[in-house]
Structure formats: C-alpha cells, structure tokens
PDB file of C-alpha atoms in Angstrom:
ATOM      1  CA  UNK A  17     -55.490 -34.863  83.571  1.00 44.00           C
ATOM      2  CA  UNK A  18     -55.155 -31.711  81.897  1.00 49.00           C
ATOM      3  CA  UNK A  19     -54.280 -32.184  77.999  1.00 50.00           C
ATOM      4  CA  UNK A  20     -50.902 -32.655  75.647  1.00 51.00           C
ATOM      5  CA  UNK A  21     -49.589 -30.458  73.305  1.00 55.00           C
ATOM      6  CA  UNK A  22     -51.267 -30.685  69.505  1.00 56.00           C
ATOM      7  CA  UNK A  23     -49.090 -28.208  66.928  1.00 61.00           C
ATOM      8  CA  UNK A  24     -49.853 -27.620  63.342  1.00 59.00           C
ATOM      9  CA  UNK A  25     -46.575 -28.801  61.934  1.00 50.00           C
ATOM     10  CA  UNK A  26     -46.324 -26.432  58.962  1.00 49.00           C
ATOM     11  CA  UNK A  27     -43.408 -23.563  59.372  1.00 48.00           C
ATOM     12  CA  UNK A  28     -45.691 -20.173  59.800  1.00 47.00           C
ATOM     13  CA  UNK A  29     -45.590 -18.987  56.496  1.00 48.00           C
ATOM     14  CA  UNK A  30     -46.666 -21.937  55.420  1.00 49.00           C
ATOM     15  CA  UNK A  31     -49.876 -22.123  57.505  1.00 49.00           C
ATOM     16  CA  UNK A  32     -50.805 -19.191  56.407  1.00 45.00           C
ATOM     17  CA  UNK A  33     -51.119 -20.307  52.814  1.00 44.00           C
ATOM     18  CA  UNK A  34     -51.713 -24.038  51.964  1.00 45.00           C
ATOM     19  CA  UNK A  35     -51.039 -23.620  47.893  1.00 43.00           C
ATOM     20  CA  UNK A  36     -48.840 -25.536  46.183  1.00 43.00           C
ATOM     21  CA  UNK A  37     -45.953 -24.285  44.351  1.00 43.00           C
ATOM     22  CA  UNK A  38     -46.130 -24.926  41.054  1.00 43.00           C
ATOM     23  CA  UNK A  39     -42.354 -23.307  40.116  1.00 44.00           C
ATOM     24  CA  UNK A  40     -40.815 -25.961  36.576  1.00 48.00           C
ATOM     25  CA  UNK A  41     -37.738 -24.170  36.917  1.00 57.00           C
ATOM     26  CA  UNK A  42     -36.498 -22.729  40.794  1.00 62.00           C
ATOM     27  CA  UNK A  43     -33.855 -20.748  41.092  1.00 75.00           C
ATOM     28  CA  UNK A  44     -30.971 -21.022  43.020  1.00 78.00           C
ATOM     29  CA  UNK A  45     -32.104 -19.104  46.042  1.00 88.00           C
ATOM     30  CA  UNK A  46     -35.650 -20.273  45.687  1.00 89.00           C
ATOM     31  CA  UNK A  47     -34.582 -24.167  45.582  1.00 89.00           C
ATOM     32  CA  UNK A  48     -32.368 -23.416  48.634  1.00 89.00           C
ATOM     33  CA  UNK A  49     -35.566 -21.764  50.266  1.00 92.00           C
ATOM     34  CA  UNK A  50     -38.263 -24.370  49.377  1.00 93.00           C
ATOM     35  CA  UNK A  51     -35.801 -27.104  50.882  1.00 94.00           C
ATOM     36  CA  UNK A  52     -35.337 -25.093  54.023  1.00 95.00           C
ATOM     37  CA  UNK A  53     -38.363 -25.504  54.354  1.00 95.00           C
ATOM     38  CA  UNK A  54     -39.541 -29.179  53.767  1.00 96.00           C
ATOM     39  CA  UNK A  55     -35.893 -29.533  56.368  1.00 97.00           C
ATOM     40  CA  UNK A  56     -37.786 -26.944  59.282  1.00 96.00           C
ATOM     41  CA  UNK A  57     -41.403 -28.387  58.409  1.00 96.00           C
ATOM     42  CA  UNK A  58     -39.694 -32.413  59.061  1.00 97.00           C
ATOM     43  CA  UNK A  59     -37.832 -31.241  62.275  1.00 97.00           C
ATOM     44  CA  UNK A  60     -41.347 -29.626  63.569  1.00 96.00           C
ATOM     45  CA  UNK A  61     -43.454 -32.130  62.656  1.00 96.00           C
ATOM     46  CA  UNK A  62     -41.071 -34.592  64.756  1.00 97.00           C
ATOM     47  CA  UNK A  63     -40.599 -32.693  68.343  1.00 97.00           C
ATOM     48  CA  UNK A  64     -44.611 -32.014  67.099  1.00 96.00           C
ATOM     49  CA  UNK A  65     -45.633 -35.757  67.599  1.00 96.00           C
ATOM     50  CA  UNK A  66     -42.904 -36.853  69.910  1.00 97.00           C
ATOM     51  CA  UNK A  67     -45.001 -34.061  72.402  1.00 97.00           C
ATOM     52  CA  UNK A  68     -47.501 -35.714  71.809  1.00 95.00           C
ATOM     53  CA  UNK A  69     -46.564 -39.153  72.293  1.00 96.00           C
ATOM     54  CA  UNK A  70     -44.392 -39.153  75.487  1.00 97.00           C
ATOM     55  CA  UNK A  71     -47.066 -35.911  76.509  1.00 97.00           C
ATOM     56  CA  UNK A  72     -44.290 -33.095  76.622  1.00 97.00           C
ATOM     57  CA  UNK A  73     -45.986 -30.334  77.240  1.00 97.00           C
ATOM     58  CA  UNK A  74     -49.448 -29.724  78.843  1.00 96.00           C
ATOM     59  CA  UNK A  75     -51.611 -26.613  79.387  1.00 96.00           C
ATOM     60  CA  UNK A  76     -49.823 -24.310  81.288  1.00 96.00           C
ATOM     61  CA  UNK A  77     -45.896 -25.837  82.306  1.00 97.00           C
ATOM     62  CA  UNK A  78     -43.142 -23.522  82.003  1.00 98.00           C
ATOM     63  CA  UNK A  79     -40.458 -24.587  80.073  1.00 98.00           C
ATOM     64  CA  UNK A  80     -36.911 -23.981  81.126  1.00 97.00           C
ATOM     65  CA  UNK A  81     -35.325 -24.936  77.301  1.00 97.00           C
ATOM     66  CA  UNK A  82     -31.412 -25.255  78.510  1.00 96.00           C
ATOM     67  CA  UNK A  83     -28.637 -23.520  76.445  1.00 95.00           C
ATOM     68  CA  UNK A  84     -25.509 -24.978  75.934  1.00 91.00           C
ATOM     69  CA  UNK A  85     -24.425 -22.937  72.953  1.00 93.00           C
ATOM     70  CA  UNK A  86     -24.509 -25.938  70.478  1.00 94.00           C
ATOM     71  CA  UNK A  87     -26.320 -26.391  67.587  1.00 96.00           C
ATOM     72  CA  UNK A  88     -29.053 -28.728  69.438  1.00 97.00           C
ATOM     73  CA  UNK A  89     -30.360 -26.813  71.566  1.00 97.00           C
ATOM     74  CA  UNK A  90     -30.698 -23.840  69.458  1.00 97.00           C
ATOM     75  CA  UNK A  91     -32.613 -25.704  66.771  1.00 98.00           C
ATOM     76  CA  UNK A  92     -34.563 -27.070  69.799  1.00 98.00           C
ATOM     77  CA  UNK A  93     -35.127 -23.330  70.400  1.00 98.00           C
ATOM     78  CA  UNK A  94     -35.804 -22.344  67.757  1.00 97.00           C
ATOM     79  CA  UNK A  95     -38.572 -25.304  66.985  1.00 97.00           C
ATOM     80  CA  UNK A  96     -40.112 -24.337  70.481  1.00 97.00           C
ATOM     81  CA  UNK A  97     -40.219 -21.212  70.012  1.00 96.00           C
ATOM     82  CA  UNK A  98     -42.437 -21.451  66.653  1.00 94.00           C
ATOM     83  CA  UNK A  99     -44.536 -24.309  68.095  1.00 94.00           C
ATOM     84  CA  UNK A 100     -45.766 -22.066  70.421  1.00 94.00           C
ATOM     85  CA  UNK A 101     -47.021 -19.743  67.951  1.00 91.00           C
ATOM     86  CA  UNK A 102     -49.602 -21.936  66.988  1.00 87.00           C
ATOM     87  CA  UNK A 103     -49.975 -24.669  69.972  1.00 86.00           C
ATOM     88  CA  UNK A 104     -53.654 -25.186  71.943  1.00 85.00           C
ATOM     89  CA  UNK A 105     -52.086 -24.873  74.946  1.00 88.00           C
ATOM     90  CA  UNK A 106     -50.514 -22.421  76.757  1.00 93.00           C
ATOM     91  CA  UNK A 107     -47.232 -22.614  77.798  1.00 96.00           C
ATOM     92  CA  UNK A 108     -44.819 -20.458  78.737  1.00 97.00           C
ATOM     93  CA  UNK A 109     -40.218 -20.787  77.734  1.00 97.00           C
ATOM     94  CA  UNK A 110     -37.204 -19.875  80.002  1.00 97.00           C
ATOM     95  CA  UNK A 111     -34.069 -19.694  78.406  1.00 97.00           C
ATOM     96  CA  UNK A 112     -31.028 -21.428  81.019  1.00 96.00           C
ATOM     97  CA  UNK A 113     -27.247 -21.353  79.965  1.00 93.00           C
ATOM     98  CA  UNK A 114     -25.005 -22.977  82.690  1.00 87.00           C
ATOM     99  CA  UNK A 115     -22.284 -21.265  82.204  1.00 85.00           C
ATOM    100  CA  UNK A 116     -19.527 -23.641  83.512  1.00 80.00           C
ATOM    101  CA  UNK A 117     -16.134 -21.331  84.189  1.00 79.00           C
ATOM    102  CA  UNK A 118     -14.184 -23.089  81.288  1.00 80.00           C
ATOM    103  CA  UNK A 119     -11.807 -20.469  79.824  1.00 80.00           C
ATOM    104  CA  UNK A 120     -11.890 -18.795  77.146  1.00 79.00           C
ATOM    105  CA  UNK A 121     -15.927 -19.162  77.357  1.00 83.00           C
ATOM    106  CA  UNK A 122     -17.191 -16.300  75.040  1.00 88.00           C
ATOM    107  CA  UNK A 123     -19.937 -14.696  77.333  1.00 88.00           C
ATOM    108  CA  UNK A 124     -21.106 -12.534  75.854  1.00 91.00           C
ATOM    109  CA  UNK A 125     -21.800 -14.772  72.890  1.00 94.00           C
ATOM    110  CA  UNK A 126     -25.727 -16.052  73.920  1.00 95.00           C
ATOM    111  CA  UNK A 127     -26.429 -12.598  76.192  1.00 95.00           C
ATOM    112  CA  UNK A 128     -26.454 -11.268  72.606  1.00 95.00           C
ATOM    113  CA  UNK A 129     -28.544 -13.953  70.894  1.00 96.00           C
ATOM    114  CA  UNK A 130     -31.270 -13.576  73.023  1.00 96.00           C
ATOM    115  CA  UNK A 131     -31.609  -9.978  73.329  1.00 96.00           C
ATOM    116  CA  UNK A 132     -32.293 -10.127  69.901  1.00 96.00           C
ATOM    117  CA  UNK A 133     -35.166 -12.518  70.002  1.00 95.00           C
ATOM    118  CA  UNK A 134     -37.001 -11.200  72.815  1.00 94.00           C
ATOM    119  CA  UNK A 135     -37.245 -14.672  75.064  1.00 95.00           C
ATOM    120  CA  UNK A 136     -36.431 -14.104  78.621  1.00 95.00           C
ATOM    121  CA  UNK A 137     -33.706 -16.217  79.772  1.00 96.00           C
ATOM    122  CA  UNK A 138     -30.786 -16.452  82.561  1.00 95.00           C
ATOM    123  CA  UNK A 139     -26.954 -17.020  82.846  1.00 93.00           C
ATOM    124  CA  UNK A 140     -26.443 -18.975  85.653  1.00 90.00           C
ATOM    125  CA  UNK A 141     -22.189 -19.550  86.918  1.00 87.00           C
ATOM    126  CA  UNK A 142     -20.952 -22.114  88.477  1.00 81.00           C
ATOM    127  CA  UNK A 143     -17.295 -23.253  88.319  1.00 78.00           C
ATOM    128  CA  UNK A 144     -18.298 -26.638  87.198  1.00 75.00           C
ATOM    129  CA  UNK A 145     -15.349 -26.535  85.560  1.00 75.00           C
ATOM    130  CA  UNK A 146     -11.910 -26.015  87.656  1.00 75.00           C
ATOM    131  CA  UNK A 147     -14.436 -28.815  89.693  1.00 78.00           C
ATOM    132  CA  UNK A 148     -14.325 -31.294  86.956  1.00 73.00           C
ATOM    133  CA  UNK A 149     -10.570 -30.379  86.291  1.00 71.00           C
ATOM    134  CA  UNK A 150      -9.323 -30.874  90.185  1.00 69.00           C
ATOM    135  CA  UNK A 151     -10.952 -34.506  89.998  1.00 70.00           C
ATOM    136  CA  UNK A 152     -10.853 -36.042  87.640  1.00 69.00           C
ATOM    137  CA  UNK A 153      -7.316 -38.408  87.540  1.00 69.00           C
ATOM    138  CA  UNK A 154      -5.509 -37.326  84.185  1.00 69.00           C
ATOM    139  CA  UNK A 155      -6.510 -39.712  81.234  1.00 63.00           C
ATOM    140  CA  UNK A 156      -9.744 -40.001  82.045  1.00 64.00           C
ATOM    141  CA  UNK A 157     -12.878 -38.766  80.452  1.00 63.00           C
ATOM    142  CA  UNK A 158     -14.854 -35.613  81.811  1.00 63.00           C
ATOM    143  CA  UNK A 159     -18.215 -36.577  80.496  1.00 65.00           C
ATOM    144  CA  UNK A 160     -19.441 -38.379  84.946  1.00 68.00           C
ATOM    145  CA  UNK A 161     -18.371 -35.765  87.147  1.00 65.00           C
ATOM    146  CA  UNK A 162     -19.294 -33.330  84.650  1.00 72.00           C
ATOM    147  CA  UNK A 163     -23.297 -34.308  83.806  1.00 74.00           C
ATOM    148  CA  UNK A 164     -23.763 -35.255  87.449  1.00 78.00           C
ATOM    149  CA  UNK A 165     -22.689 -31.153  88.366  1.00 81.00           C
ATOM    150  CA  UNK A 166     -24.472 -29.625  85.281  1.00 82.00           C
ATOM    151  CA  UNK A 167     -26.983 -32.153  86.580  1.00 84.00           C
ATOM    152  CA  UNK A 168     -27.615 -30.893  89.672  1.00 84.00           C
ATOM    153  CA  UNK A 169     -26.957 -27.155  89.415  1.00 87.00           C
ATOM    154  CA  UNK A 170     -30.020 -27.592  86.385  1.00 92.00           C
ATOM    155  CA  UNK A 171     -32.350 -28.751  88.387  1.00 91.00           C
ATOM    156  CA  UNK A 172     -31.791 -26.679  91.182  1.00 91.00           C
ATOM    157  CA  UNK A 173     -32.395 -23.818  89.701  1.00 93.00           C
ATOM    158  CA  UNK A 174     -35.860 -25.098  87.494  1.00 95.00           C
ATOM    159  CA  UNK A 175     -37.206 -25.739  91.265  1.00 94.00           C
ATOM    160  CA  UNK A 176     -35.262 -21.544  92.092  1.00 94.00           C
ATOM    161  CA  UNK A 177     -37.454 -20.674  89.800  1.00 95.00           C
ATOM    162  CA  UNK A 178     -40.582 -22.248  88.690  1.00 96.00           C
ATOM    163  CA  UNK A 179     -39.706 -24.276  86.300  1.00 97.00           C
ATOM    164  CA  UNK A 180     -42.329 -27.277  85.211  1.00 97.00           C
ATOM    165  CA  UNK A 181     -40.868 -28.630  82.861  1.00 97.00           C
ATOM    166  CA  UNK A 182     -36.572 -28.986  81.190  1.00 97.00           C
ATOM    167  CA  UNK A 183     -35.911 -29.877  78.166  1.00 98.00           C
ATOM    168  CA  UNK A 184     -32.298 -30.941  76.972  1.00 97.00           C
ATOM    169  CA  UNK A 185     -31.478 -31.282  73.183  1.00 96.00           C
ATOM    170  CA  UNK A 186     -30.201 -34.572  72.656  1.00 96.00           C
ATOM    171  CA  UNK A 187     -31.378 -36.428  69.612  1.00 97.00           C
ATOM    172  CA  UNK A 188     -32.576 -39.762  68.331  1.00 97.00           C
ATOM    173  CA  UNK A 189     -28.532 -40.930  67.818  1.00 96.00           C
ATOM    174  CA  UNK A 190     -27.377 -39.407  71.653  1.00 95.00           C
ATOM    175  CA  UNK A 191     -30.176 -41.603  72.393  1.00 97.00           C
ATOM    176  CA  UNK A 192     -28.786 -44.943  70.642  1.00 97.00           C
ATOM    177  CA  UNK A 193     -24.901 -43.622  71.494  1.00 96.00           C
ATOM    178  CA  UNK A 194     -26.507 -43.986  75.061  1.00 94.00           C
ATOM    179  CA  UNK A 195     -28.142 -47.510  74.016  1.00 96.00           C
ATOM    180  CA  UNK A 196     -24.875 -49.175  73.078  1.00 96.00           C
ATOM    181  CA  UNK A 197     -22.189 -47.174  75.369  1.00 93.00           C
ATOM    182  CA  UNK A 198     -24.917 -48.623  78.406  1.00 93.00           C
ATOM    183  CA  UNK A 199     -24.274 -51.813  76.215  1.00 95.00           C
ATOM    184  CA  UNK A 200     -20.613 -51.566  76.408  1.00 94.00           C
ATOM    185  CA  UNK A 201     -19.197 -51.005  79.827  1.00 90.00           C
ATOM    186  CA  UNK A 202     -22.326 -50.873  81.661  1.00 90.00           C
ATOM    187  CA  UNK A 203     -23.890 -53.944  81.609  1.00 94.00           C
ATOM    188  CA  UNK A 204     -27.572 -52.353  81.182  1.00 94.00           C
ATOM    189  CA  UNK A 205     -29.686 -52.063  78.108  1.00 94.00           C
ATOM    190  CA  UNK A 206     -30.967 -48.609  78.706  1.00 94.00           C
ATOM    191  CA  UNK A 207     -31.260 -44.763  77.447  1.00 95.00           C
ATOM    192  CA  UNK A 208     -31.655 -41.823  77.273  1.00 94.00           C
ATOM    193  CA  UNK A 209     -35.486 -41.615  77.443  1.00 96.00           C
ATOM    194  CA  UNK A 210     -37.999 -39.122  75.949  1.00 97.00           C
ATOM    195  CA  UNK A 211     -39.594 -37.939  79.005  1.00 98.00           C
ATOM    196  CA  UNK A 212     -37.934 -38.196  82.578  1.00 96.00           C
ATOM    197  CA  UNK A 213     -38.553 -38.199  86.474  1.00 96.00           C
ATOM    198  CA  UNK A 214     -35.534 -37.137  88.169  1.00 92.00           C
ATOM    199  CA  UNK A 215     -35.073 -39.608  91.189  1.00 89.00           C
ATOM    200  CA  UNK A 216     -35.540 -37.346  93.664  1.00 90.00           C
ATOM    201  CA  UNK A 217     -39.757 -37.215  91.939  1.00 92.00           C
ATOM    202  CA  UNK A 218     -39.287 -32.797  91.652  1.00 92.00           C
ATOM    203  CA  UNK A 219     -37.724 -32.955  88.158  1.00 95.00           C
ATOM    204  CA  UNK A 220     -39.589 -33.719  85.289  1.00 97.00           C
ATOM    205  CA  UNK A 221     -36.515 -33.494  82.170  1.00 97.00           C
ATOM    206  CA  UNK A 222     -37.567 -33.537  78.240  1.00 98.00           C
ATOM    207  CA  UNK A 223     -36.853 -33.634  75.178  1.00 98.00           C
ATOM    208  CA  UNK A 224     -37.897 -32.848  72.232  1.00 98.00           C
ATOM    209  CA  UNK A 225     -35.225 -33.751  69.032  1.00 98.00           C
ATOM    210  CA  UNK A 226     -35.673 -37.814  70.434  1.00 98.00           C
ATOM    211  CA  UNK A 227     -37.799 -37.964  66.536  1.00 98.00           C
ATOM    212  CA  UNK A 228     -34.617 -35.890  65.014  1.00 98.00           C
ATOM    213  CA  UNK A 229     -32.638 -37.184  63.194  1.00 97.00           C
ATOM    214  CA  UNK A 230     -28.673 -35.472  63.630  1.00 96.00           C
ATOM    215  CA  UNK A 231     -27.391 -34.457  60.410  1.00 96.00           C
ATOM    216  CA  UNK A 232     -31.005 -32.482  59.820  1.00 97.00           C
ATOM    217  CA  UNK A 233     -30.172 -30.417  63.400  1.00 98.00           C
ATOM    218  CA  UNK A 234     -26.753 -30.054  61.737  1.00 97.00           C
ATOM    219  CA  UNK A 235     -28.539 -28.933  57.979  1.00 97.00           C
ATOM    220  CA  UNK A 236     -30.540 -26.229  60.085  1.00 97.00           C
ATOM    221  CA  UNK A 237     -28.189 -24.658  63.005  1.00 97.00           C
ATOM    222  CA  UNK A 238     -25.882 -24.207  59.837  1.00 96.00           C
ATOM    223  CA  UNK A 239     -29.048 -22.797  57.663  1.00 96.00           C
ATOM    224  CA  UNK A 240     -29.861 -20.498  60.975  1.00 96.00           C
ATOM    225  CA  UNK A 241     -26.390 -18.982  60.824  1.00 96.00           C
ATOM    226  CA  UNK A 242     -26.427 -20.275  64.680  1.00 96.00           C
ATOM    227  CA  UNK A 243     -23.569 -18.670  66.870  1.00 95.00           C
ATOM    228  CA  UNK A 244     -22.224 -22.251  67.388  1.00 94.00           C
ATOM    229  CA  UNK A 245     -20.388 -22.350  71.147  1.00 90.00           C
ATOM    230  CA  UNK A 246     -17.799 -24.684  70.770  1.00 80.00           C
ATOM    231  CA  UNK A 247     -17.259 -27.062  74.249  1.00 69.00           C
ATOM    232  CA  UNK A 248     -13.823 -27.788  75.042  1.00 59.00           C
ATOM    233  CA  UNK A 249     -14.218 -29.366  77.782  1.00 52.00           C
ATOM    234  CA  UNK A 250     -16.082 -33.067  76.694  1.00 54.00           C
ATOM    235  CA  UNK A 251     -15.825 -32.123  72.833  1.00 50.00           C
ATOM    236  CA  UNK A 252     -11.774 -32.124  72.567  1.00 53.00           C
ATOM    237  CA  UNK A 253     -11.118 -35.210  74.816  1.00 53.00           C
ATOM    238  CA  UNK A 254      -8.935 -38.008  73.000  1.00 50.00           C
ATOM    239  CA  UNK A 255      -9.882 -41.689  74.585  1.00 55.00           C
ATOM    240  CA  UNK A 256     -14.086 -40.216  74.169  1.00 77.00           C
ATOM    241  CA  UNK A 257     -15.896 -43.687  74.548  1.00 85.00           C
ATOM    242  CA  UNK A 258     -19.002 -41.173  73.065  1.00 85.00           C
ATOM    243  CA  UNK A 259     -17.617 -40.674  69.660  1.00 87.00           C
ATOM    244  CA  UNK A 260     -16.313 -44.228  69.614  1.00 91.00           C
ATOM    245  CA  UNK A 261     -19.832 -45.490  69.725  1.00 94.00           C
ATOM    246  CA  UNK A 262     -20.974 -42.213  66.967  1.00 93.00           C
ATOM    247  CA  UNK A 263     -18.129 -43.296  64.619  1.00 94.00           C
ATOM    248  CA  UNK A 264     -19.902 -46.808  64.847  1.00 95.00           C
ATOM    249  CA  UNK A 265     -23.152 -45.554  63.808  1.00 96.00           C
ATOM    250  CA  UNK A 266     -22.276 -43.539  61.558  1.00 95.00           C
ATOM    251  CA  UNK A 267     -20.562 -46.282  59.394  1.00 96.00           C
ATOM    252  CA  UNK A 268     -23.415 -48.669  59.408  1.00 96.00           C
ATOM    253  CA  UNK A 269     -25.720 -46.281  58.059  1.00 95.00           C
ATOM    254  CA  UNK A 270     -23.847 -45.304  55.441  1.00 95.00           C
ATOM    255  CA  UNK A 271     -23.033 -49.868  54.579  1.00 96.00           C
ATOM    256  CA  UNK A 272     -27.135 -50.336  55.416  1.00 96.00           C
ATOM    257  CA  UNK A 273     -28.929 -47.262  55.149  1.00 95.00           C
ATOM    258  CA  UNK A 274     -31.550 -46.771  57.627  1.00 95.00           C
ATOM    259  CA  UNK A 275     -30.971 -49.407  60.576  1.00 95.00           C
ATOM    260  CA  UNK A 276     -30.028 -46.639  62.819  1.00 96.00           C
ATOM    261  CA  UNK A 277     -34.530 -45.760  62.078  1.00 96.00           C
ATOM    262  CA  UNK A 278     -34.753 -49.609  62.814  1.00 96.00           C
ATOM    263  CA  UNK A 279     -32.768 -49.457  66.086  1.00 96.00           C
ATOM    264  CA  UNK A 280     -34.900 -46.480  67.298  1.00 96.00           C
ATOM    265  CA  UNK A 281     -37.853 -48.188  66.355  1.00 96.00           C
ATOM    266  CA  UNK A 282     -36.344 -50.906  69.246  1.00 96.00           C
ATOM    267  CA  UNK A 283     -35.934 -48.711  71.349  1.00 95.00           C
ATOM    268  CA  UNK A 284     -39.764 -47.940  71.271  1.00 95.00           C
ATOM    269  CA  UNK A 285     -40.929 -51.766  70.878  1.00 95.00           C
ATOM    270  CA  UNK A 286     -39.899 -53.351  73.784  1.00 94.00           C
ATOM    271  CA  UNK A 287     -40.880 -57.068  74.535  1.00 95.00           C
ATOM    272  CA  UNK A 288     -39.862 -57.764  78.179  1.00 94.00           C
ATOM    273  CA  UNK A 289     -40.788 -61.711  77.813  1.00 95.00           C
ATOM    274  CA  UNK A 290     -38.034 -61.968  75.113  1.00 95.00           C
ATOM    275  CA  UNK A 291     -35.644 -60.077  76.865  1.00 95.00           C
ATOM    276  CA  UNK A 292     -34.262 -61.550  80.646  1.00 95.00           C
ATOM    277  CA  UNK A 293     -34.626 -58.648  82.670  1.00 95.00           C
ATOM    278  CA  UNK A 294     -36.025 -61.021  86.364  1.00 95.00           C
ATOM    279  CA  UNK A 295     -37.270 -57.248  88.168  1.00 94.00           C
ATOM    280  CA  UNK A 296     -39.203 -56.744  84.152  1.00 94.00           C
ATOM    281  CA  UNK A 297     -41.150 -60.130  83.709  1.00 95.00           C
ATOM    282  CA  UNK A 298     -42.185 -62.739  85.760  1.00 96.00           C
ATOM    283  CA  UNK A 299     -40.210 -65.758  85.031  1.00 96.00           C
ATOM    284  CA  UNK A 300     -40.737 -67.735  87.750  1.00 96.00           C
ATOM    285  CA  UNK A 301     -44.685 -67.506  87.275  1.00 96.00           C
ATOM    286  CA  UNK A 302     -44.776 -69.164  83.872  1.00 96.00           C
ATOM    287  CA  UNK A 303     -46.209 -72.393  85.215  1.00 95.00           C
ATOM    288  CA  UNK A 304     -48.696 -71.479  87.215  1.00 96.00           C
ATOM    289  CA  UNK A 305     -49.654 -68.855  83.712  1.00 95.00           C
ATOM    290  CA  UNK A 306     -49.611 -72.320  82.012  1.00 94.00           C
ATOM    291  CA  UNK A 307     -52.606 -74.029  83.955  1.00 94.00           C
ATOM    292  CA  UNK A 308     -54.073 -70.847  84.250  1.00 93.00           C
ATOM    293  CA  UNK A 309     -53.998 -70.873  80.144  1.00 93.00           C
ATOM    294  CA  UNK A 310     -54.665 -75.099  80.167  1.00 91.00           C
ATOM    295  CA  UNK A 311     -57.586 -74.966  82.987  1.00 90.00           C
ATOM    296  CA  UNK A 312     -59.182 -71.761  80.762  1.00 84.00           C
ATOM    297  CA  UNK A 313     -59.527 -73.797  77.821  1.00 84.00           C
ATOM    298  CA  UNK A 314     -60.618 -77.023  79.772  1.00 74.00           C
ATOM    299  CA  UNK A 315     -63.684 -74.990  81.375  1.00 71.00           C
ATOM    300  CA  UNK A 316     -64.655 -73.414  77.554  1.00 68.00           C
ATOM    301  CA  UNK A 317     -64.464 -76.782  75.907  1.00 64.00           C
ATOM    302  CA  UNK A 318     -66.684 -78.208  78.624  1.00 65.00           C
ATOM    303  CA  UNK A 319     -68.706 -75.653  77.881  1.00 62.00           C
TER     304      UNK A 319
END
C-alpha cells in the first residue's frame, strides 16, 4: 500500500525559521502580514489534515486541479502548490480550466495568470453553455444539467491526460449546503464526500478544502488579489435554492457561533443504527443479535 501525504502545516517562511516574533508594537503593515501568515498557516493545516485523514494524495499521483476562476479554486491551487514543496512524497499538479463558452468570458485572464505561475495547464473548450440554455426551461435553475455536463467533460479529460486524482474546490460550507439541499429537496441524507470514486470506477475526486471555512478562503483570495472571473450562468439566478440554504446557514452561525463546525463534525460522525436506512443497518437482525448477546452472557456466567 502506498503512503499517504504528511504535510508540514507551516507556511514556507515559517518552516525555514521557527523563531517566534517578539514585536511589542507592530506597524500596520507588520500586523497585516502577521495576520495573513496566520490565515495561510490555518488553511495549509486544514488542507494537509484533510489530505491525511482521507488519504487523498499518494506517491506518484498526478492531480488535476480544476480551476474555474473563482476564489475557491484559486485558493486550492495556491495551497496545493505550497504544500507540494514540502510534501514527503512526490506528486505533480496539472491545472485544467473548462471554458464553457459563456458570453463575455474573459479568455485571456487564466492563461496570463497561469503563465505567470509557470504551472502546467490546459484550457478545455466545451460549449456547455449553449446546451444548458437550450435544454433548461424558462424559470428553472441550470445547476443540475450544467454540473453533469461539466463533470462529464472533466472526467473524460482526466483520463485523456492520465490524471490519477481530480481536485475540486468545494469547502466546508459547500458540503453543508449540499447536505441540506438533499434533505430538503431530494429526500436523502447525503452530501459531498471529501474523496469520491466515480460511478464508472475510472476517476477519484478529492476535495482538499473540505475542512476550510468559506470566510477564510474569501479573505485569503482577497489578500492574494486573485483575478476572479464571475460566473454569469450560475450565480446570477434569482431562484437558486443553494443561495437560500447558504443564507439560512449564515444566519444560524451568526446567532449561534460554532453551529456550522458542530454540523460539519456530525457529517464525519454518523451512527447508522440511530437513523432509519434499512440498507445501511440490519434492523431485521436485531432479534438474532439480542439472542446471541443473551446466550453469550449466560455462557460467561456459567464459566
């Protein structure tokens, strides 16, 4: 069995020197830098822990980083590049952007940014925008169809370039929002797992930001001045249920700080016997289990 990745959670400048800062009166710039380093360290630690906990990256993996041009995927790429430099196992990163041919999409932004980083990247052109607009009835959200088309394109391309893992930029709130969307509208208790095997068994999807708070990602993105590309297909829809759920969760967190952390912990701490899924737990066999437990107690007592 291959080794999972263990990461040094400290930013590169901290890893080089473990001397604590002893500044008593910080200048504004020094304080801002210190706060940024703390934020970066927190994101590095959370991403590193997620990779370790779910065995996301192994020796020799070629990780396809899906870059949309949003704050989440930019942050994921930056943190993975940072961690890669200190990882005890060798893995490579290749960036892929799916150009869905949305009108007005600034095609020059990502190539210019990625050329500046010097990373390996591909721009995959697929006109899913026209298909989504044609197939989606007026007044309906485009998310389901857009997601299927995007996922199919990325999965196929990962096979084409020999990627062993597909990294998506979903964070903690995305996972919780999906949980409630499935509960409210799908009648199922499921969400986005940090690591997933595709239905056809050909691709493994990882979500390195699974432990990261959206607020931290937003702040990191702003501090890094990433060239954000807005999505005019998804985010502008007035009847988007995900936005409603997002606002609900934000209100809960504002009224009861720590509630989202507790809910996310619940996603990782499932008790099948305390739910009602007959496929997941053998309720019909409880009587047999009870009889065996009673028999074992009698045998122990007789000894």
